[in-house]
PDB file of C-alpha atoms in Angstrom:
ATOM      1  CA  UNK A   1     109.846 186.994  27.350  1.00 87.00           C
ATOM      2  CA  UNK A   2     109.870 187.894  30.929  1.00 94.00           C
ATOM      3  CA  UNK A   3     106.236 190.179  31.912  1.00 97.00           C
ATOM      4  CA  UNK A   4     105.725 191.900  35.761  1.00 98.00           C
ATOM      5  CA  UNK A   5     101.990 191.259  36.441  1.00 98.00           C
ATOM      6  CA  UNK A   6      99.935 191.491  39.512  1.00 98.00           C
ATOM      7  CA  UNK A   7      99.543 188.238  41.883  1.00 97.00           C
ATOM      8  CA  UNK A   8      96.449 185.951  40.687  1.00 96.00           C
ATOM      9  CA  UNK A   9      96.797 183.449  44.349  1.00 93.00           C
ATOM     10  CA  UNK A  10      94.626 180.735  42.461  1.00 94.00           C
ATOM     11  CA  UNK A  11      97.626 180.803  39.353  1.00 95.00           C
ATOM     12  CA  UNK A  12     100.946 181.453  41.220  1.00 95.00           C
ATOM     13  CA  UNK A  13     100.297 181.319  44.938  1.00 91.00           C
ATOM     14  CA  UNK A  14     101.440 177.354  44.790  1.00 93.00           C
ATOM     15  CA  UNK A  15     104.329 178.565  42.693  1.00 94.00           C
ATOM     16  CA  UNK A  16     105.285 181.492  44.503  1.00 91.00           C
ATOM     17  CA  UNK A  17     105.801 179.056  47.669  1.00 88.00           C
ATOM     18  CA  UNK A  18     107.938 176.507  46.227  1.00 91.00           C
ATOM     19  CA  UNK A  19     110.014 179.655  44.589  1.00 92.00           C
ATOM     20  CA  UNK A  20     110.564 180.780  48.556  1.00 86.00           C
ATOM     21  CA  UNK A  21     111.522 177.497  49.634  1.00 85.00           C
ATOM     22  CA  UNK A  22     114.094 177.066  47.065  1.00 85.00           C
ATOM     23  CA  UNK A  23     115.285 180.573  47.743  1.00 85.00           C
ATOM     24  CA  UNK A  24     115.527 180.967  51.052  1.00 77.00           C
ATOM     25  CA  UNK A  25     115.140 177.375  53.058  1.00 72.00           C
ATOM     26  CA  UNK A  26     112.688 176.652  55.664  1.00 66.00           C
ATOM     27  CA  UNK A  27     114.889 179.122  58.151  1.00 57.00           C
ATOM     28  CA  UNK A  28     113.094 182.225  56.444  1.00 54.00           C
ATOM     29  CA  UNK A  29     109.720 181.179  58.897  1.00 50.00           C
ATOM     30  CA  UNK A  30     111.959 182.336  61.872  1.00 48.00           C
ATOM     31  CA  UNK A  31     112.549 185.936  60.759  1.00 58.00           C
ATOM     32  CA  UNK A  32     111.066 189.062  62.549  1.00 61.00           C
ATOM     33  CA  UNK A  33     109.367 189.949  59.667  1.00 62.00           C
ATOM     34  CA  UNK A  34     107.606 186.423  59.226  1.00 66.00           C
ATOM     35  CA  UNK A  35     105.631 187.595  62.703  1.00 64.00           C
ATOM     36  CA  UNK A  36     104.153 190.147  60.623  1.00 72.00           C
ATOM     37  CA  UNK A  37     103.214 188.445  57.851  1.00 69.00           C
ATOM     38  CA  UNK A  38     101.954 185.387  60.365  1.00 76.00           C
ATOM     39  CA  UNK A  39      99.012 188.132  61.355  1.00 71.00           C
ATOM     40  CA  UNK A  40      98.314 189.592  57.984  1.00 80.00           C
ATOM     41  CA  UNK A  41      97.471 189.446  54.800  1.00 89.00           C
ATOM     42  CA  UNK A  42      99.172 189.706  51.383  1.00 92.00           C
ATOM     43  CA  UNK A  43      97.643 192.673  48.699  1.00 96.00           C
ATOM     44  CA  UNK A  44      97.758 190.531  45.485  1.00 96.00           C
ATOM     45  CA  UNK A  45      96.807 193.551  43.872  1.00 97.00           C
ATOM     46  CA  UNK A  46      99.789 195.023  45.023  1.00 98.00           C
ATOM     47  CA  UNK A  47     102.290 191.932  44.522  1.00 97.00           C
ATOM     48  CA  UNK A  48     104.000 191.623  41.404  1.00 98.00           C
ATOM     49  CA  UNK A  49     105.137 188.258  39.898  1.00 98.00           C
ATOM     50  CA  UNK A  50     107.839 187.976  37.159  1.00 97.00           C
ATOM     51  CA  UNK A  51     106.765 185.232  34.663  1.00 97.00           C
ATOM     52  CA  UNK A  52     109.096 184.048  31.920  1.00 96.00           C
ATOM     53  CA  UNK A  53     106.433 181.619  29.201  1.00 95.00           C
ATOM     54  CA  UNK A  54     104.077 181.778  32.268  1.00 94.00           C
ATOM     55  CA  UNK A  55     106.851 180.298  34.590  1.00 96.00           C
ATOM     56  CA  UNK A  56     106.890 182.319  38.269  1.00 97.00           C
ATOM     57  CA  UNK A  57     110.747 183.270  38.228  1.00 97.00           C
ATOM     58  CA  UNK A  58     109.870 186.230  40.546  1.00 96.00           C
ATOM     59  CA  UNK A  59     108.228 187.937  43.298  1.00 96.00           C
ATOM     60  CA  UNK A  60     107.995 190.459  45.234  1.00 96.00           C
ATOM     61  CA  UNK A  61     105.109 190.433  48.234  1.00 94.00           C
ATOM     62  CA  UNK A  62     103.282 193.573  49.570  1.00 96.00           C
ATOM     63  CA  UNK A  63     101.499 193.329  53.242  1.00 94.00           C
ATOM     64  CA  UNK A  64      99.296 196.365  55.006  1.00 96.00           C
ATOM     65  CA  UNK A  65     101.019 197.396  58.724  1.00 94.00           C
ATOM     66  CA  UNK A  66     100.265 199.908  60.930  1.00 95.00           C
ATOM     67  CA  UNK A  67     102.822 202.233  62.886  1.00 97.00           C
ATOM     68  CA  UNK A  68     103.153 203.286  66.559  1.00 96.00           C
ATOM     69  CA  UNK A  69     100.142 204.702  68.335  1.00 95.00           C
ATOM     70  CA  UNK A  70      98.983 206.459  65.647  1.00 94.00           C
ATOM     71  CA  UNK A  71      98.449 203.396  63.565  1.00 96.00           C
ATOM     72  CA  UNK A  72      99.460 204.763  60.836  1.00 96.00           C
ATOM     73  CA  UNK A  73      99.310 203.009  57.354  1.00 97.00           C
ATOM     74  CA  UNK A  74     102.159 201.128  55.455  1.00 97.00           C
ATOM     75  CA  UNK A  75     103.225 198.769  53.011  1.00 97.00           C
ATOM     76  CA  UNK A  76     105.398 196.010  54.336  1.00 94.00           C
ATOM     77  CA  UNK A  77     107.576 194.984  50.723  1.00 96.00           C
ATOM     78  CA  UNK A  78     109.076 191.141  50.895  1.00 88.00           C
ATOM     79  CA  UNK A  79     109.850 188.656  50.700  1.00 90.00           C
ATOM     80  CA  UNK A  80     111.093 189.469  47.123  1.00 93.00           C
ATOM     81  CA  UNK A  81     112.404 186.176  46.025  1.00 93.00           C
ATOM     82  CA  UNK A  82     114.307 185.908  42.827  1.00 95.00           C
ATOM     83  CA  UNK A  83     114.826 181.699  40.883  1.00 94.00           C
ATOM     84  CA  UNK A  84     118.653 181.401  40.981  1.00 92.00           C
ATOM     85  CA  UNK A  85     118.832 180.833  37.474  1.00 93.00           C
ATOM     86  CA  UNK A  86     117.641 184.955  36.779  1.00 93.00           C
ATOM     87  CA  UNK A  87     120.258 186.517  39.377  1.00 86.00           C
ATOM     88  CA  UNK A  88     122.170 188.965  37.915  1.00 87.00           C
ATOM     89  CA  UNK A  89     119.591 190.849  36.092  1.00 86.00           C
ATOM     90  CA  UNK A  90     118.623 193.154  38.519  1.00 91.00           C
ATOM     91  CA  UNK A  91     114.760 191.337  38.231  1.00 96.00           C
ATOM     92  CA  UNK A  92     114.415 191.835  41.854  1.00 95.00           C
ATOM     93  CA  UNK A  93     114.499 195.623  41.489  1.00 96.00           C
ATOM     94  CA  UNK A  94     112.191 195.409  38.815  1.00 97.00           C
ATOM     95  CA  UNK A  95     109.333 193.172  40.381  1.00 97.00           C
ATOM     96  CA  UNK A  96     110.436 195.680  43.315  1.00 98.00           C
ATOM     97  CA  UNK A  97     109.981 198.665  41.297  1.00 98.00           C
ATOM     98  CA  UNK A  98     106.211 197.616  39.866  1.00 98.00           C
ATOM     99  CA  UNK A  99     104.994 196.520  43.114  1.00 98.00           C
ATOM    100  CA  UNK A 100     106.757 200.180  44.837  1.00 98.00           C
ATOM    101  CA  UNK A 101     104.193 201.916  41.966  1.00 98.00           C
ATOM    102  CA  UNK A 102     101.126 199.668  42.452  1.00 98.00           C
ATOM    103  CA  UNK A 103     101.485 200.725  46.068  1.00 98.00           C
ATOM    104  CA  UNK A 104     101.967 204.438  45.082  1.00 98.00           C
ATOM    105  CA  UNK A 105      98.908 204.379  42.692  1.00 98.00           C
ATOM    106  CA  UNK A 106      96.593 203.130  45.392  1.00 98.00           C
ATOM    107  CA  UNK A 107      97.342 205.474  47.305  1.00 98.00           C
ATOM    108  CA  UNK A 108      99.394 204.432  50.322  1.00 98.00           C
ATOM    109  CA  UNK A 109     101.611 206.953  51.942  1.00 98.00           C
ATOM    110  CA  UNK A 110     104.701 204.365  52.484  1.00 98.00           C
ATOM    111  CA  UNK A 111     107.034 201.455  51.862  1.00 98.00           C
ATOM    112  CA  UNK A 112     108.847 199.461  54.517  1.00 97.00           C
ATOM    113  CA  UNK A 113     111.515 196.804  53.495  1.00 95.00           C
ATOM    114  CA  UNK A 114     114.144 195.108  55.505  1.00 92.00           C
ATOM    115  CA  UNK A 115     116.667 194.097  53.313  1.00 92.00           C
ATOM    116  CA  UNK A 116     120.110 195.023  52.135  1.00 93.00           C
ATOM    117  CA  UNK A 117     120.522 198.666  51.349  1.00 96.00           C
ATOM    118  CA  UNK A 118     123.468 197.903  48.875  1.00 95.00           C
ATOM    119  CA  UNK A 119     120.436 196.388  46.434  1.00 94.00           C
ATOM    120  CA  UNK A 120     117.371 198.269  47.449  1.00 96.00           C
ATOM    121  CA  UNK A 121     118.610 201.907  47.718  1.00 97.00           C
ATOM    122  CA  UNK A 122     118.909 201.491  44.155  1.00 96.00           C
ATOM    123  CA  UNK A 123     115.129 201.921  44.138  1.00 96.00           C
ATOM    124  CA  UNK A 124     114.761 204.815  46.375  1.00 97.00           C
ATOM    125  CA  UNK A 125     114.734 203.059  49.920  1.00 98.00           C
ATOM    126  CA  UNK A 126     116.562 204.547  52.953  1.00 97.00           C
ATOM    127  CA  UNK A 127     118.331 202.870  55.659  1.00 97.00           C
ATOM    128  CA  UNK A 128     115.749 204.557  58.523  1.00 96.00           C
ATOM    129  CA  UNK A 129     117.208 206.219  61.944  1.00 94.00           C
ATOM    130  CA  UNK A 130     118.084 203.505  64.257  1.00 92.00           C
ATOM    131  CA  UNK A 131     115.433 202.540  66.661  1.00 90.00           C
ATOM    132  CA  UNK A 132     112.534 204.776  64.692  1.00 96.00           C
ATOM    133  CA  UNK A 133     110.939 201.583  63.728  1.00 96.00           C
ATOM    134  CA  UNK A 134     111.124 198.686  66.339  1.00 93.00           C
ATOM    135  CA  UNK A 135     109.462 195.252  65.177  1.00 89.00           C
ATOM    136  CA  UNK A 136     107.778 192.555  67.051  1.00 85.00           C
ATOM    137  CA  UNK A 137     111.179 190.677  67.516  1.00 82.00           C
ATOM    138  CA  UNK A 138     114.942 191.274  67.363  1.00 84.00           C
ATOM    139  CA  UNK A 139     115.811 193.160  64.022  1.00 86.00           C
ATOM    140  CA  UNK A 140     119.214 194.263  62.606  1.00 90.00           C
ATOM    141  CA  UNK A 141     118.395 198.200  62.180  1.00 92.00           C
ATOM    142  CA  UNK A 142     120.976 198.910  59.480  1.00 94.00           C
ATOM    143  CA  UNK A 143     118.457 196.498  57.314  1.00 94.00           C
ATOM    144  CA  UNK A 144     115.665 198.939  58.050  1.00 95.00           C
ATOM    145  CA  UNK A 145     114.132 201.086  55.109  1.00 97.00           C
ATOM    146  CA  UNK A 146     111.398 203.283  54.223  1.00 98.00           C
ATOM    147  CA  UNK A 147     110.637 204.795  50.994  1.00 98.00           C
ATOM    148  CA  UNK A 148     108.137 207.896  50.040  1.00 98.00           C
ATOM    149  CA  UNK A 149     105.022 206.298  48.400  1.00 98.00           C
ATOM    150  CA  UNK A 150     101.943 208.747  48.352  1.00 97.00           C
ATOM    151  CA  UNK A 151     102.881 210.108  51.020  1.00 96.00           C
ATOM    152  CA  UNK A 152     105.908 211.243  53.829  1.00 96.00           C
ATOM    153  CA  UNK A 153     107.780 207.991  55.032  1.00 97.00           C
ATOM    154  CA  UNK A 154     109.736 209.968  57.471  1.00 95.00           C
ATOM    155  CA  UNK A 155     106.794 210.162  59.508  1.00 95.00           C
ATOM    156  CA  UNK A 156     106.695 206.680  60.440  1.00 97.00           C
ATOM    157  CA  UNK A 157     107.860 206.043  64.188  1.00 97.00           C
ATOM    158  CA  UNK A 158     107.487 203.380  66.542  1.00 97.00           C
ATOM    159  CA  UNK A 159     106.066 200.092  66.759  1.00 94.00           C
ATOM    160  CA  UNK A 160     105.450 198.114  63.576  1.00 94.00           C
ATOM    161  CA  UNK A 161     102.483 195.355  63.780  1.00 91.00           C
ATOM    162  CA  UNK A 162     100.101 193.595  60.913  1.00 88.00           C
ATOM    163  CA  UNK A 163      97.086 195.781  60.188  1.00 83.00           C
TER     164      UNK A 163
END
């Protein structure tokens, strides 16, 4: 039986690694968005893991960010990184969808995600107005999406950096 559960590092952390590499390649360290992960943090209490008989099969990371000069606060969603052997089932939308209302329920006004729209609209994301957001790096802005957490997405403008 697959179960969506909050990150424990000192359980899946090792896992959750080794599920990236085999997902995505080494490449994925050369993304925009891995400079703002490079100066943050992730929320394990926010992350949600998919475990099938305790097996990581899933995840979907959460990091804090600010946003242009008002700094205001954010939730940076991904990598969500799905084992080959579960595509198909949508379990990226669901480990999406938990960690999207762990994020709501402590409170943080909104969700960023870069990511295919085609997939993550599905959960309430938006492709953003191009050049609202600008990132610390060259970033394909029809990838860009925010979503309404506990509060107003489409106030976030400008620069996004780590918090």
């Amino acid at each position: 039986m697959i179960e969506i559960v909050p990150e424990n590092p000192s359980l899946h952390a090792e896992a959750i690694e080794a599920l990236f590499d085999r997902t995505f390649g080494p490449g994925h360290f050369a993304k925009t968005a891995e400079r703002l992960r490079e100066y943050s943090h992730s929320l394990p209490e926010v992350n949600r893991v998919a475990l099938d008989d305790g097996k990581v099969i899933g995840v979907c990371r959460v990091w804090p960010l600010v946003v242009g000069p008002s700094r205001m606060p954010a939730l940076f969603y991904g990598p969500v990184a799905v084992d080959p052997a579960y595509r198909g089932s949508f379990l990226s939308l669901k480990i999406t969808e938990a960690a999207l209302d762990a994020g709501r329920q402590a409170g943080w006004p909104a969700a960023i995600l870069i990511g295919a729209h085609s997939l993550f609209g599905k959960v309430g994301f938006t492709v953003t107005p191009r050049g609202r957001l600008t990132f610390p790096g060259p970033q394909d802005q029809s990838r860009v999406m925010v979503k309404d957490l506990a509060g107003d997405a489409s106030l976030l403008e400008g620069l996004v950096t780590a918090a």
